[in-house]
Short mmCIF file of C-alpha atoms in Angstrom, two decimals:
data_model
loop_
_atom_site.label_atom_id
_atom_site.label_comp_id
_atom_site.label_asym_id
_atom_site.label_seq_id
_atom_site.Cartn_x
_atom_site.Cartn_y
_atom_site.Cartn_z
CA MET Q 1 44.69 -101.65 94.65
CA ALA Q 2 46.19 -104.82 96.05
CA ALA Q 3 48.55 -104.49 98.99
CA GLY Q 4 52.15 -105.62 98.58
CA VAL Q 5 52.00 -105.74 94.77
CA ALA Q 6 55.17 -106.17 92.78
CA GLY Q 7 56.88 -102.98 91.71
CA ALA Q 8 55.41 -100.85 94.48
CA VAL Q 9 57.90 -98.24 95.70
CA LEU Q 10 56.89 -96.19 98.74
CA ALA Q 11 58.57 -93.40 100.65
CA PRO Q 12 59.48 -93.74 104.33
CA VAL Q 13 56.55 -93.12 106.64
CA ALA Q 14 56.24 -89.68 108.26
CA THR Q 15 54.07 -89.04 111.30
CA VAL Q 16 51.23 -86.52 110.97
CA PRO Q 17 50.97 -84.46 114.16
CA GLY Q 18 47.60 -83.17 115.30
CA ALA Q 19 48.91 -79.97 116.82
CA ALA Q 20 47.67 -76.63 115.54
CA ALA Q 21 51.19 -75.43 114.80
CA ALA Q 22 51.85 -78.41 112.55
CA ALA Q 23 48.52 -77.86 110.80
CA ALA Q 24 49.42 -74.26 110.07
CA LYS Q 25 52.63 -75.10 108.25
CA GLY Q 26 51.30 -78.17 106.45
CA LEU Q 27 52.11 -81.84 106.80
CA LEU Q 28 53.77 -82.84 103.53
CA ARG Q 29 57.48 -83.08 102.84
CA ASN Q 30 58.58 -80.98 99.87
CA PRO Q 31 55.06 -79.89 98.82
CA GLY Q 32 56.53 -77.65 96.10
CA PHE Q 33 58.42 -80.49 94.33
CA GLU Q 34 61.68 -78.59 94.61
CA GLY Q 35 65.23 -79.95 94.98
CA THR Q 36 67.75 -81.63 92.75
CA HIS Q 37 66.32 -84.66 90.95
CA LYS Q 38 66.06 -86.22 87.50
CA LYS Q 39 62.71 -88.00 87.85
CA VAL Q 40 60.63 -87.68 91.04
CA ALA Q 41 61.06 -84.86 93.55
CA PRO Q 42 62.54 -85.71 96.96
CA GLY Q 43 59.91 -86.84 99.47
CA TRP Q 44 57.72 -88.34 96.73
CA ARG Q 45 57.65 -91.80 95.16
CA VAL Q 46 55.90 -93.53 92.27
CA GLN Q 47 53.74 -96.55 93.00
CA SER Q 48 52.94 -98.72 89.99
CA TRP Q 49 51.83 -102.31 89.73
CA GLY Q 50 50.45 -105.05 87.51
CA ALA Q 51 51.27 -106.56 84.13
CA PRO Q 52 51.79 -105.39 81.52
CA ALA Q 53 53.78 -102.67 83.25
CA PRO Q 54 52.32 -99.16 82.90
CA LYS Q 55 54.21 -96.79 80.61
CA LYS Q 56 55.13 -93.72 82.60
CA ALA Q 57 57.61 -90.87 82.80
CA PHE Q 58 58.34 -88.43 85.62
CA THR Q 59 60.63 -85.44 85.19
CA PRO Q 60 61.14 -82.02 86.80
CA ALA Q 61 59.60 -79.05 84.98
CA GLU Q 62 60.52 -75.38 85.20
CA LYS Q 63 57.14 -73.85 84.37
CA ALA Q 64 55.96 -74.06 87.95
CA HIS Q 65 52.85 -72.77 89.66
CA GLY Q 66 54.99 -71.51 92.53
CA GLY Q 67 58.71 -71.68 93.29
CA ARG Q 68 61.23 -72.88 90.71
CA LEU Q 69 60.06 -76.41 89.78
CA ALA Q 70 56.93 -78.47 89.22
CA GLN Q 71 56.57 -82.24 88.75
CA ARG Q 72 55.81 -83.52 85.25
CA PHE Q 73 53.66 -86.67 85.35
CA GLN Q 74 53.08 -88.59 82.08
CA VAL Q 75 51.36 -91.94 81.56
CA THR Q 76 50.79 -93.42 78.10
CA ALA Q 77 49.37 -96.83 79.08
CA HIS Q 78 47.40 -98.16 82.07
CA PRO Q 79 47.14 -94.88 84.00
CA GLU Q 80 44.89 -96.52 86.60
CA ARG Q 81 47.95 -98.41 87.87
CA VAL Q 82 50.28 -95.46 88.43
CA HIS Q 83 50.09 -93.18 91.48
CA LEU Q 84 52.38 -90.44 92.73
CA VAL Q 85 52.53 -91.03 96.48
CA GLN Q 86 53.67 -89.61 99.78
CA ARG Q 87 53.09 -91.79 102.84
CA LEU Q 88 52.03 -90.49 106.25
CA ARG Q 89 50.28 -91.51 109.44
CA PHE Q 90 46.83 -90.16 110.22
CA ALA Q 91 45.11 -89.76 113.58
CA GLY Q 92 41.64 -91.26 113.87
CA GLY Q 93 38.81 -88.72 114.14
CA ARG Q 94 40.89 -85.84 112.79
CA THR Q 95 39.89 -83.99 109.64
CA TYR Q 96 42.41 -83.26 106.89
CA ARG Q 97 42.27 -80.98 103.87
CA ALA Q 98 44.39 -81.98 100.87
CA GLY Q 99 45.13 -79.85 97.84
CA ILE Q 100 47.29 -79.76 94.73
CA TRP Q 101 47.65 -77.48 91.73
CA VAL Q 102 47.54 -79.15 88.33
CA ARG Q 103 47.53 -78.33 84.61
CA ALA Q 104 47.41 -80.68 81.62
CA ALA Q 105 48.80 -80.84 78.10
CA ALA Q 106 45.27 -81.79 77.01
CA PRO Q 107 42.13 -82.21 79.14
CA VAL Q 108 42.30 -85.31 81.35
CA ASP Q 109 40.71 -86.45 84.62
CA VAL Q 110 43.00 -86.12 87.65
CA THR Q 111 42.18 -87.71 91.01
CA LEU Q 112 43.52 -86.58 94.37
CA GLN Q 113 42.91 -88.95 97.27
CA VAL Q 114 43.93 -89.45 100.88
CA ARG Q 115 43.62 -93.03 102.07
CA GLY Q 116 44.87 -95.83 104.23
CA GLU Q 117 47.47 -98.33 103.09
CA GLN Q 118 47.88 -102.09 102.78
CA GLY Q 119 45.32 -103.84 104.98
CA ASP Q 120 43.37 -100.63 105.61
CA SER Q 121 43.11 -98.99 102.20
CA GLN Q 122 39.91 -97.05 102.86
CA THR Q 123 39.87 -93.70 101.06
CA PHE Q 124 38.55 -90.93 103.28
CA ALA Q 125 39.10 -87.83 101.10
CA VAL Q 126 38.90 -87.79 97.30
CA ARG Q 127 38.24 -85.43 94.40
CA THR Q 128 38.32 -86.01 90.64
CA VAL Q 129 38.41 -83.01 88.27
CA ARG Q 130 38.83 -82.50 84.55
CA ALA Q 131 42.18 -80.71 84.35
CA GLY Q 132 42.66 -78.21 81.55
CA THR Q 133 45.69 -76.42 80.18
CA GLY Q 134 45.69 -73.72 82.85
CA TRP Q 135 46.65 -74.16 86.49
CA GLN Q 136 43.75 -75.17 88.74
CA LEU Q 137 43.44 -76.27 92.35
CA ILE Q 138 42.07 -79.68 93.36
CA GLU Q 139 40.99 -79.94 97.00
CA ALA Q 140 39.49 -82.75 99.08
CA THR Q 141 38.55 -82.90 102.75
CA GLY Q 142 37.89 -85.94 104.91
CA THR Q 143 38.11 -87.43 108.38
CA ALA Q 144 40.35 -90.40 109.20
CA PRO Q 145 38.11 -93.22 110.46
CA ARG Q 146 40.82 -94.48 112.84
CA ASP Q 147 44.56 -94.20 113.45
CA LEU Q 148 46.15 -95.50 110.28
CA CYS Q 149 49.19 -95.55 108.03
CA GLY Q 150 48.13 -93.89 104.81
CA SER Q 151 49.10 -91.73 101.88
CA PHE Q 152 48.48 -88.63 99.79
CA ARG Q 153 48.00 -89.76 96.15
CA VAL Q 154 47.61 -88.31 92.67
CA SER Q 155 46.59 -90.33 89.60
CA LEU Q 156 45.24 -89.88 86.06
CA GLY Q 157 41.98 -91.23 84.71
CA ALA Q 158 43.30 -91.69 81.16
CA PRO Q 159 46.63 -91.53 79.31
CA GLY Q 160 47.97 -88.01 79.40
CA THR Q 161 50.54 -85.53 80.64
CA VAL Q 162 50.07 -83.22 83.60
CA TRP Q 163 52.18 -80.87 85.69
CA ILE Q 164 51.56 -80.77 89.43
CA ASP Q 165 52.82 -78.33 92.04
CA ASP Q 166 52.23 -76.78 95.46
CA ALA Q 167 50.63 -79.76 97.18
CA SER Q 168 49.18 -79.24 100.65
CA LEU Q 169 47.85 -81.30 103.52
CA THR Q 170 46.63 -79.67 106.73
CA ASP Q 171 44.82 -80.78 109.85
CA VAL Q 172 41.62 -78.73 109.91
CA THR Q 173 39.87 -80.51 112.77
CA ALA Q 174 37.34 -78.32 114.52
CA VAL Q 175 37.35 -78.93 118.27
CA ARG Q 176 33.66 -79.03 119.11
CA ARG Q 177 32.22 -79.89 122.46
CA VAL Q 178 28.93 -78.12 121.76
CA THR Q 179 27.22 -78.67 118.40
CA PRO Q 180 24.01 -76.77 117.49
CA LEU Q 181 21.57 -79.03 115.63
CA SER Q 182 18.39 -76.96 115.19
CA HIS Q 183 19.01 -76.68 111.44
CA LEU Q 184 18.32 -80.42 111.04
CA GLY Q 185 14.60 -79.93 111.61
CA THR Q 186 12.04 -82.44 112.83
CA ILE Q 187 13.01 -86.11 112.85
CA PRO Q 188 10.56 -87.79 110.44
CA ALA Q 189 9.13 -91.30 110.68
CA ASP Q 190 11.00 -92.38 107.55
CA TYR Q 191 14.37 -91.60 109.17
CA PHE Q 192 13.93 -94.98 110.85
CA GLY Q 193 14.38 -97.42 107.97
CA MET Q 194 14.52 -101.21 108.06
CA HIS Q 195 15.45 -104.20 105.93
CA MET Q 196 13.17 -107.23 105.96
CA LYS Q 197 13.46 -110.45 104.01
CA CYS Q 198 10.17 -111.81 105.32
CA ARG Q 199 7.80 -112.91 102.60
CA GLY Q 200 4.68 -112.63 104.74
CA CYS Q 201 5.17 -109.37 106.58
CA SER Q 202 1.53 -108.63 107.34
CA GLY Q 203 -1.02 -108.92 110.12
CA ASP Q 204 0.42 -110.05 113.46
CA THR Q 205 3.75 -110.87 111.78
CA TRP Q 206 4.45 -107.22 110.97
CA PRO Q 207 7.32 -105.93 113.18
CA SER Q 208 5.94 -103.53 115.79
CA ILE Q 209 9.09 -101.52 116.55
CA GLY Q 210 8.16 -98.22 114.96
CA PHE Q 211 10.23 -97.97 111.78
CA GLY Q 212 8.82 -95.79 109.00
CA ALA Q 213 10.69 -96.89 105.86
CA TRP Q 214 11.44 -100.22 104.22
CA ARG Q 215 14.43 -100.64 101.92
CA MET Q 216 13.57 -103.48 99.57
CA TRP Q 217 16.75 -105.34 98.76
CA ASP Q 218 17.69 -109.02 98.70
CA ASN Q 219 14.12 -110.09 99.31
CA GLY Q 220 13.00 -111.50 95.98
CA VAL Q 221 12.07 -108.33 94.05
CA ARG Q 222 15.19 -107.52 92.04
CA TRP Q 223 15.04 -107.09 88.27
CA ARG Q 224 15.84 -110.76 87.65
CA ASP Q 225 12.94 -111.69 89.98
CA LEU Q 226 10.44 -109.33 88.38
CA GLU Q 227 11.26 -110.05 84.72
CA PRO Q 228 12.81 -113.55 84.50
CA VAL Q 229 11.88 -113.70 80.80
CA LYS Q 230 11.95 -110.61 78.61
CA GLY Q 231 8.51 -109.02 78.66
CA THR Q 232 7.11 -111.53 81.14
CA TRP Q 233 6.59 -109.99 84.55
CA SER Q 234 6.13 -111.55 87.98
CA PHE Q 235 4.76 -108.98 90.42
CA ALA Q 236 2.98 -111.14 93.03
CA THR Q 237 5.65 -110.75 95.74
CA MET Q 238 6.23 -107.08 95.03
CA ASP Q 239 2.49 -106.38 95.06
CA SER Q 240 2.17 -108.11 98.43
CA PHE Q 241 5.05 -106.12 99.90
CA LEU Q 242 3.67 -102.80 98.64
CA SER Q 243 0.24 -103.67 100.00
CA SER Q 244 1.68 -104.33 103.47
CA ALA Q 245 3.79 -101.17 103.35
CA GLY Q 246 0.71 -99.13 102.50
CA LYS Q 247 -1.35 -100.78 105.22
CA TYR Q 248 1.20 -99.96 107.90
CA GLY Q 249 2.11 -96.51 106.60
CA VAL Q 250 5.71 -97.37 105.76
CA ALA Q 251 7.60 -95.58 102.97
CA VAL Q 252 9.29 -97.86 100.42
CA ILE Q 253 12.81 -97.50 99.05
CA TYR Q 254 13.36 -99.78 96.08
CA THR Q 255 16.88 -100.66 94.94
CA LEU Q 256 17.18 -101.04 91.18
CA GLY Q 257 19.55 -103.61 89.72
CA VAL Q 258 20.63 -107.24 89.29
CA PRO Q 259 19.63 -107.86 85.68
CA PRO Q 260 18.24 -111.22 84.56
CA ALA Q 261 20.35 -113.66 82.55
CA TRP Q 262 18.68 -112.69 79.28
CA ALA Q 263 19.62 -109.00 79.74
CA ALA Q 264 23.26 -109.17 80.90
CA ALA Q 265 26.25 -111.48 81.26
CA ASP Q 266 25.50 -111.80 84.97
CA GLY Q 267 23.79 -109.97 87.81
CA ALA Q 268 26.74 -107.63 88.29
CA SER Q 269 27.12 -106.61 84.65
CA PRO Q 270 25.65 -103.67 82.75
CA PRO Q 271 22.68 -104.64 80.57
CA ARG Q 272 23.67 -105.35 76.99
CA ASN Q 273 20.91 -103.08 75.71
CA PRO Q 274 20.20 -99.94 77.76
CA GLU Q 275 16.66 -99.96 76.39
CA ASP Q 276 15.95 -103.13 78.39
CA TRP Q 277 16.96 -101.23 81.52
CA ARG Q 278 14.76 -98.34 80.46
CA ALA Q 279 11.77 -100.67 80.03
CA TYR Q 280 12.39 -102.24 83.47
CA VAL Q 281 12.52 -98.89 85.25
CA ARG Q 282 9.53 -97.53 83.33
CA THR Q 283 7.41 -100.59 84.10
CA VAL Q 284 8.15 -100.53 87.84
CA ALA Q 285 7.78 -96.76 88.21
CA THR Q 286 4.48 -96.77 86.31
CA ARG Q 287 2.98 -99.73 88.17
CA TYR Q 288 3.88 -98.38 91.60
CA LYS Q 289 3.34 -94.67 91.04
CA GLY Q 290 2.79 -92.96 94.38
CA ARG Q 291 3.71 -96.11 96.32
CA ILE Q 292 7.51 -96.14 96.07
CA ARG Q 293 9.04 -93.15 97.84
CA ALA Q 294 12.53 -93.42 96.38
CA TYR Q 295 14.63 -95.47 93.96
CA GLU Q 296 18.24 -96.37 94.75
CA MET Q 297 20.56 -96.75 91.76
CA TRP Q 298 22.17 -100.17 92.47
CA ASN Q 299 23.60 -101.84 95.55
CA GLU Q 300 27.30 -101.47 96.48
CA PRO Q 301 28.63 -100.93 92.95
CA ASP Q 302 32.12 -100.24 94.29
CA GLN Q 303 32.35 -104.01 94.92
CA ARG Q 304 33.18 -106.09 91.82
CA LYS Q 305 30.80 -108.83 92.91
CA SER Q 306 27.96 -106.30 92.69
CA TRP Q 307 28.98 -104.23 89.66
CA ASN Q 308 31.74 -104.97 87.15
CA GLY Q 309 31.07 -102.02 84.89
CA THR Q 310 32.54 -98.54 85.23
CA PRO Q 311 31.22 -95.58 87.26
CA ALA Q 312 30.50 -93.84 83.96
CA GLN Q 313 28.35 -96.75 82.77
CA LEU Q 314 26.24 -96.63 85.92
CA ALA Q 315 26.02 -92.85 85.60
CA GLU Q 316 24.45 -93.40 82.17
CA LEU Q 317 21.99 -95.94 83.60
CA THR Q 318 21.14 -93.37 86.28
CA ARG Q 319 20.41 -90.77 83.60
CA ILE Q 320 18.05 -93.20 81.85
CA ALA Q 321 16.36 -94.21 85.10
CA ALA Q 322 15.90 -90.57 86.10
CA GLU Q 323 14.17 -89.81 82.80
CA GLU Q 324 11.71 -92.67 83.24
CA ILE Q 325 11.02 -92.17 86.96
CA ARG Q 326 10.48 -88.43 86.66
CA ARG Q 327 8.11 -89.01 83.75
CA ALA Q 328 6.12 -91.81 85.41
CA ASP Q 329 6.17 -90.64 89.04
CA PRO Q 330 7.45 -87.06 89.49
CA ALA Q 331 7.15 -87.22 93.29
CA ALA Q 332 9.56 -90.17 93.61
CA ARG Q 333 13.13 -89.40 94.63
CA ILE Q 334 16.36 -90.84 93.22
CA ILE Q 335 19.13 -92.03 95.54
CA SER Q 336 22.72 -92.43 94.38
CA PRO Q 337 24.12 -95.98 94.56
CA GLY Q 338 24.65 -97.37 98.05
CA ILE Q 339 28.45 -97.54 98.21
CA THR Q 340 30.42 -99.17 101.02
CA VAL Q 341 32.80 -97.20 103.24
CA ASN Q 342 35.55 -98.19 100.77
CA GLY Q 343 33.68 -96.67 97.84
CA LEU Q 344 34.34 -92.92 98.06
CA SER Q 345 36.72 -92.96 95.08
CA TRP Q 346 34.13 -94.87 93.06
CA LEU Q 347 31.39 -92.41 94.04
CA ASP Q 348 33.61 -89.47 93.17
CA ARG Q 349 34.11 -90.82 89.63
CA TYR Q 350 30.39 -91.61 89.32
CA PHE Q 351 29.43 -88.04 90.18
CA ALA Q 352 32.20 -86.66 87.94
CA ALA Q 353 30.75 -88.70 85.04
CA GLY Q 354 27.56 -86.64 85.22
CA ALA Q 355 25.40 -88.57 87.68
CA ALA Q 356 25.31 -85.79 90.27
CA LYS Q 357 22.74 -83.80 88.32
CA HIS Q 358 20.29 -86.72 88.35
CA VAL Q 359 20.18 -87.65 92.06
CA ASP Q 360 18.03 -86.16 94.81
CA ILE Q 361 19.51 -88.03 97.77
CA VAL Q 362 23.08 -89.20 98.44
CA GLY Q 363 23.24 -92.82 99.56
CA GLY Q 364 25.86 -94.88 101.34
CA HIS Q 365 26.32 -97.94 103.52
CA VAL Q 366 27.88 -97.65 106.96
CA TYR Q 367 28.51 -100.66 109.18
CA LEU Q 368 30.12 -99.91 112.51
CA GLY Q 369 31.44 -101.53 115.66
CA LEU Q 370 30.05 -101.31 119.16
CA ARG Q 371 31.10 -97.68 119.67
CA PRO Q 372 28.88 -95.57 117.37
CA GLU Q 373 30.69 -92.38 118.40
CA SER Q 374 33.72 -93.48 116.38
CA ALA Q 375 31.75 -94.08 113.16
CA MET Q 376 30.56 -90.58 112.33
CA SER Q 377 33.45 -89.96 109.92
CA GLY Q 378 31.63 -92.20 107.43
CA VAL Q 379 28.80 -89.68 107.12
CA ALA Q 380 31.14 -86.66 107.11
CA ASN Q 381 33.30 -88.07 104.30
CA LEU Q 382 30.29 -89.04 102.19
CA ARG Q 383 28.94 -85.52 102.68
CA ALA Q 384 32.28 -83.99 101.64
CA VAL Q 385 32.41 -85.91 98.35
CA ALA Q 386 28.80 -85.05 97.53
CA ASP Q 387 29.34 -81.35 98.30
CA GLN Q 388 32.34 -81.25 95.97
CA HIS Q 389 30.00 -82.19 93.11
CA GLY Q 390 27.36 -79.55 93.73
CA LEU Q 391 25.15 -81.62 96.03
CA ALA Q 392 25.45 -79.48 99.14
CA GLY Q 393 22.08 -79.36 100.84
CA ARG Q 394 20.84 -82.62 99.31
CA PRO Q 395 19.73 -85.17 101.92
CA LEU Q 396 22.12 -87.99 102.80
CA ARG Q 397 20.74 -91.42 103.64
CA VAL Q 398 22.47 -94.47 105.07
CA THR Q 399 20.61 -97.02 102.95
CA GLU Q 400 22.21 -99.97 104.72
CA GLY Q 401 23.99 -100.21 108.04
CA ALA Q 402 24.09 -101.55 111.58
CA PRO Q 403 26.49 -102.01 114.47
CA LEU Q 404 28.27 -105.37 114.30
CA GLY Q 405 29.80 -107.32 117.16
CA LYS Q 406 28.76 -109.11 120.32
CA PRO Q 407 27.93 -106.76 123.19
CA ALA Q 408 28.82 -107.92 126.69
CA ASP Q 409 25.19 -107.91 127.79
CA THR Q 410 21.70 -106.65 126.95
CA TYR Q 411 22.38 -103.31 128.65
CA GLN Q 412 25.30 -102.61 126.31
CA ALA Q 413 23.37 -103.88 123.28
CA ARG Q 414 20.45 -101.58 124.00
CA GLY Q 415 22.82 -98.66 124.30
CA VAL Q 416 24.63 -99.37 121.04
CA VAL Q 417 21.35 -99.49 119.12
CA SER Q 418 19.93 -96.34 120.70
CA ARG Q 419 23.12 -94.29 120.35
CA THR Q 420 23.45 -95.33 116.70
CA LEU Q 421 20.00 -93.95 115.87
CA ALA Q 422 20.60 -90.71 117.75
CA LEU Q 423 24.13 -90.04 116.51
CA PHE Q 424 23.52 -90.64 112.82
CA TRP Q 425 20.74 -88.05 112.84
CA ALA Q 426 22.99 -85.67 114.76
CA SER Q 427 25.74 -86.22 112.17
CA GLY Q 428 23.45 -85.12 109.33
CA ALA Q 429 21.99 -88.38 108.00
CA ALA Q 430 18.36 -87.97 106.90
CA GLY Q 431 17.70 -91.70 107.11
CA PHE Q 432 19.20 -94.90 108.51
CA ASP Q 433 18.01 -98.19 107.00
CA TRP Q 434 18.85 -100.82 109.60
CA GLN Q 435 20.07 -104.22 108.42
CA GLY Q 436 17.87 -105.81 109.49
CA TRP Q 437 14.75 -107.00 111.34
CA ASP Q 438 15.09 -110.69 110.47
CA ARG Q 439 18.88 -110.84 110.12
CA HIS Q 440 20.78 -113.12 112.47
CA GLY Q 441 24.39 -114.22 112.77
CA ALA Q 442 27.50 -114.33 114.91
CA ASP Q 443 28.11 -110.55 114.89
CA VAL Q 444 24.50 -109.40 114.51
CA ILE Q 445 22.65 -107.65 117.33
CA ASP Q 446 19.30 -109.40 117.04
CA LEU Q 447 16.23 -107.19 116.95
CA ALA Q 448 13.82 -110.10 116.50
CA LYS Q 449 13.33 -113.26 118.49
CA ALA Q 450 13.42 -116.68 116.81
CA GLY Q 451 10.60 -116.81 114.29
CA ASP Q 452 10.97 -113.09 113.53
CA ARG Q 453 7.57 -112.14 114.91
CA LEU Q 454 8.38 -110.49 118.24
CA PRO Q 455 11.16 -108.08 119.24
CA THR Q 456 13.99 -109.00 121.56
CA ALA Q 457 14.79 -106.72 124.51
CA VAL Q 458 17.14 -104.92 122.12
CA GLY Q 459 14.39 -104.65 119.50
CA SER Q 460 12.19 -103.07 122.17
CA ALA Q 461 15.00 -100.59 122.88
CA TYR Q 462 15.00 -99.69 119.17
CA ALA Q 463 11.25 -99.02 119.48
CA ALA Q 464 11.76 -96.94 122.64
CA THR Q 465 14.39 -94.80 120.90
CA VAL Q 466 12.03 -94.25 117.98
CA SER Q 467 9.39 -93.00 120.42
CA TRP Q 468 11.92 -90.63 122.00
CA LEU Q 469 13.11 -89.18 118.70
CA LYS Q 470 10.34 -89.36 116.10
CA GLY Q 471 8.66 -85.98 115.69
CA ALA Q 472 11.17 -84.23 117.93
CA ARG Q 473 13.85 -81.71 117.02
CA MET Q 474 17.45 -82.09 118.15
CA THR Q 475 18.67 -78.65 119.13
CA LEU Q 476 22.03 -79.30 120.78
CA HIS Q 477 24.63 -82.06 121.24
CA THR Q 478 27.26 -81.61 123.94
CA VAL Q 479 30.13 -83.88 124.93
CA SER Q 480 31.94 -83.37 128.22
CA GLU Q 481 35.59 -84.14 128.91
CA ASP Q 482 34.61 -87.37 130.69
CA GLY Q 483 32.71 -88.67 127.63
CA THR Q 484 29.17 -87.81 128.72
CA HIS Q 485 26.87 -86.98 125.81
CA VAL Q 486 23.74 -84.84 126.13
CA ILE Q 487 21.34 -84.40 123.23
CA THR Q 488 18.64 -81.78 123.77
CA LEU Q 489 15.25 -82.43 122.19
CA ASP Q 490 12.20 -80.25 121.86
CA ARG Q 491 8.74 -80.41 120.35
CA ASP Q 492 5.89 -78.01 119.74
CA GLY Q 493 3.96 -77.06 122.87
CA GLY Q 494 6.96 -76.51 125.14
CA TYR Q 495 8.24 -80.09 125.31
CA VAL Q 496 11.93 -80.33 126.26
CA ALA Q 497 13.94 -83.46 127.05
CA HIS Q 498 17.58 -84.52 127.31
CA MET Q 499 19.04 -87.82 126.15
CA VAL Q 500 22.08 -88.68 128.29
CA TRP Q 501 24.76 -91.38 128.12
CA ASN Q 502 28.49 -91.90 128.57
CA GLU Q 503 30.52 -93.57 125.83
CA ARG Q 504 33.43 -94.63 128.07
CA GLY Q 505 31.88 -96.22 131.15
CA SER Q 506 29.75 -95.34 134.16
CA VAL Q 507 30.11 -91.74 135.34
CA PRO Q 508 28.11 -89.82 137.99
CA PHE Q 509 26.04 -87.07 136.37
CA ARG Q 510 24.31 -84.29 138.27
CA VAL Q 511 21.06 -83.35 136.52
CA PRO Q 512 21.14 -79.55 136.02
CA VAL Q 513 18.47 -77.76 138.06
CA GLY Q 514 17.68 -75.63 135.01
CA TRP Q 515 16.41 -78.68 133.16
CA ARG Q 516 13.45 -78.94 135.62
CA ALA Q 517 13.57 -82.70 134.96
CA SER Q 518 10.38 -84.47 136.05
CA ARG Q 519 10.47 -87.97 134.48
CA MET Q 520 13.27 -90.33 133.48
CA HIS Q 521 12.64 -92.92 130.75
CA VAL Q 522 14.88 -95.96 130.30
CA LEU Q 523 15.38 -98.26 127.32
CA SER Q 524 14.24 -101.33 129.24
CA GLY Q 525 10.79 -99.74 129.41
CA GLY Q 526 8.82 -97.50 131.73
CA SER Q 527 9.72 -94.32 133.55
CA VAL Q 528 10.32 -93.05 137.07
CA LYS Q 529 10.46 -89.68 138.79
CA ALA Q 530 13.64 -87.95 137.65
CA PRO Q 531 16.32 -88.12 140.36
CA PRO Q 532 18.69 -85.20 141.09
CA GLY Q 533 21.62 -87.30 139.93
CA ILE Q 534 22.18 -90.38 137.78
CA VAL Q 535 25.00 -92.65 136.69
CA ALA Q 536 25.46 -92.01 132.96
CA GLY Q 537 26.45 -95.21 131.18
CA ALA Q 538 26.43 -96.94 127.81
CA SER Q 539 22.63 -97.11 127.69
CA PRO Q 540 20.96 -93.69 127.20
CA VAL Q 541 18.19 -92.37 129.42
CA LEU Q 542 15.69 -89.66 128.55
CA LEU Q 543 15.06 -86.90 131.12
CA GLU Q 544 11.88 -84.94 130.42
CA SER Q 545 11.41 -81.44 131.76
CA ALA Q 546 8.46 -80.44 133.92
CA ALA Q 547 7.05 -78.51 130.96
CA ALA Q 548 7.09 -81.62 128.76
CA ALA Q 549 4.04 -83.53 127.72
CA THR Q 550 2.94 -86.26 130.12
CA ALA Q 551 4.13 -89.05 127.84
CA VAL Q 552 6.84 -89.61 125.27
CA ARG Q 553 5.24 -89.39 121.85
#
């Protein structure tokens, strides 16, 4: 939705408090749609936009779910451009649960979303359901990524008439300073994913920083590259890449999409004939059976430049792809499309269209700033949308992401990279595909030196963090009042270590005697005898216990 569009009418902004008392009584004004009115209940407003103007009608209704009145909401044309809205302010890092009761004159999709406004319109809680003729509750939960002016919104997915009542919005933030993590299991090699554009990644040019997965995207192996003419295939580059991946023991994630000119209007359009898509998927899955670990269903389809079809159309392509992949290579996994942080509403509609039953892994893209601790809401909100569609327990993978910005110095840069890898695992991500080894630019933290053959000091810190984490189990994450983080790691054989940093600055930290710390490893390389006290800063250190193995594995 464009900000500042003509015809937009918004209520005055109310401030959402974070206090427990406010959470208990709810945060919306007039959640029951009561009061004297002829169209829209007090405290609520209609936002509509675009030409031709949507055809809509709002009236009070007496057959309420609770109380005396409900709100009747009817749209007969362009329902995607009509929202019932209440504006609020949200506190960054706090988790909100939204709900509303709804019934329909005839079955129709209804979407509830909580999102930012104007220049910050990121949705952070969303749920789409098929409303029937009886009252049913729609609920969505999400975490505000930052302090923002936002709104509680209800909309229809098609022309129809619904009645809504008893809306709710509560702050359900759990105050956690100690988070158990044992349930996450052992950190596998393929958690550490990477993007590479290099055409000759082999021999002494192969990056030696320890990653275990390679997401193949934007490196010359998209559909239009593989089948430039219908039925004529060009596999030389793909074969070379798969050969190198096999040689170095790296799992491959292949992103399907970008049709050739003969198959679609452009690279962002659905193929004209779904059977051409079927043949493409079948050919790739058959040729590379056992060599591609997972297939991702398109790149950033919530962006019009990447996909100009509907979520339902891509859900159908996912169904076709799943049929062919499971037939040709049953061990391969299917990842939902890699949406951006602005794509939760799109993903919700995609899952609601039937795609949820075909995916094994939930995918998403998360770019962040130089403070990884503030970015974990991206994983939590993606998890919440997936869980609402029956995907609880399915792995979640960040198939593209990286911190962006220019750190003050190498010390800070090392810390940002290391904390990102540790925190995304702690937040529940089963993989993080870093963008990228050979990516450079004004806001990129370079992992590779010029020529893309050797790692920078920051690239070496990435490798050190991999050695600290790979094969270990995170058992506990604690955060003190002064911003000091401690992640406890263990391994078979009695190994115990603690990863320590402070997200706010440099703070004295007394190493607990109970840790029996013997060695301290630093991201710049090497280790020293563990001191009784350290200064915890932006760059993590690893303190190994006396019972630990003699070297970090």
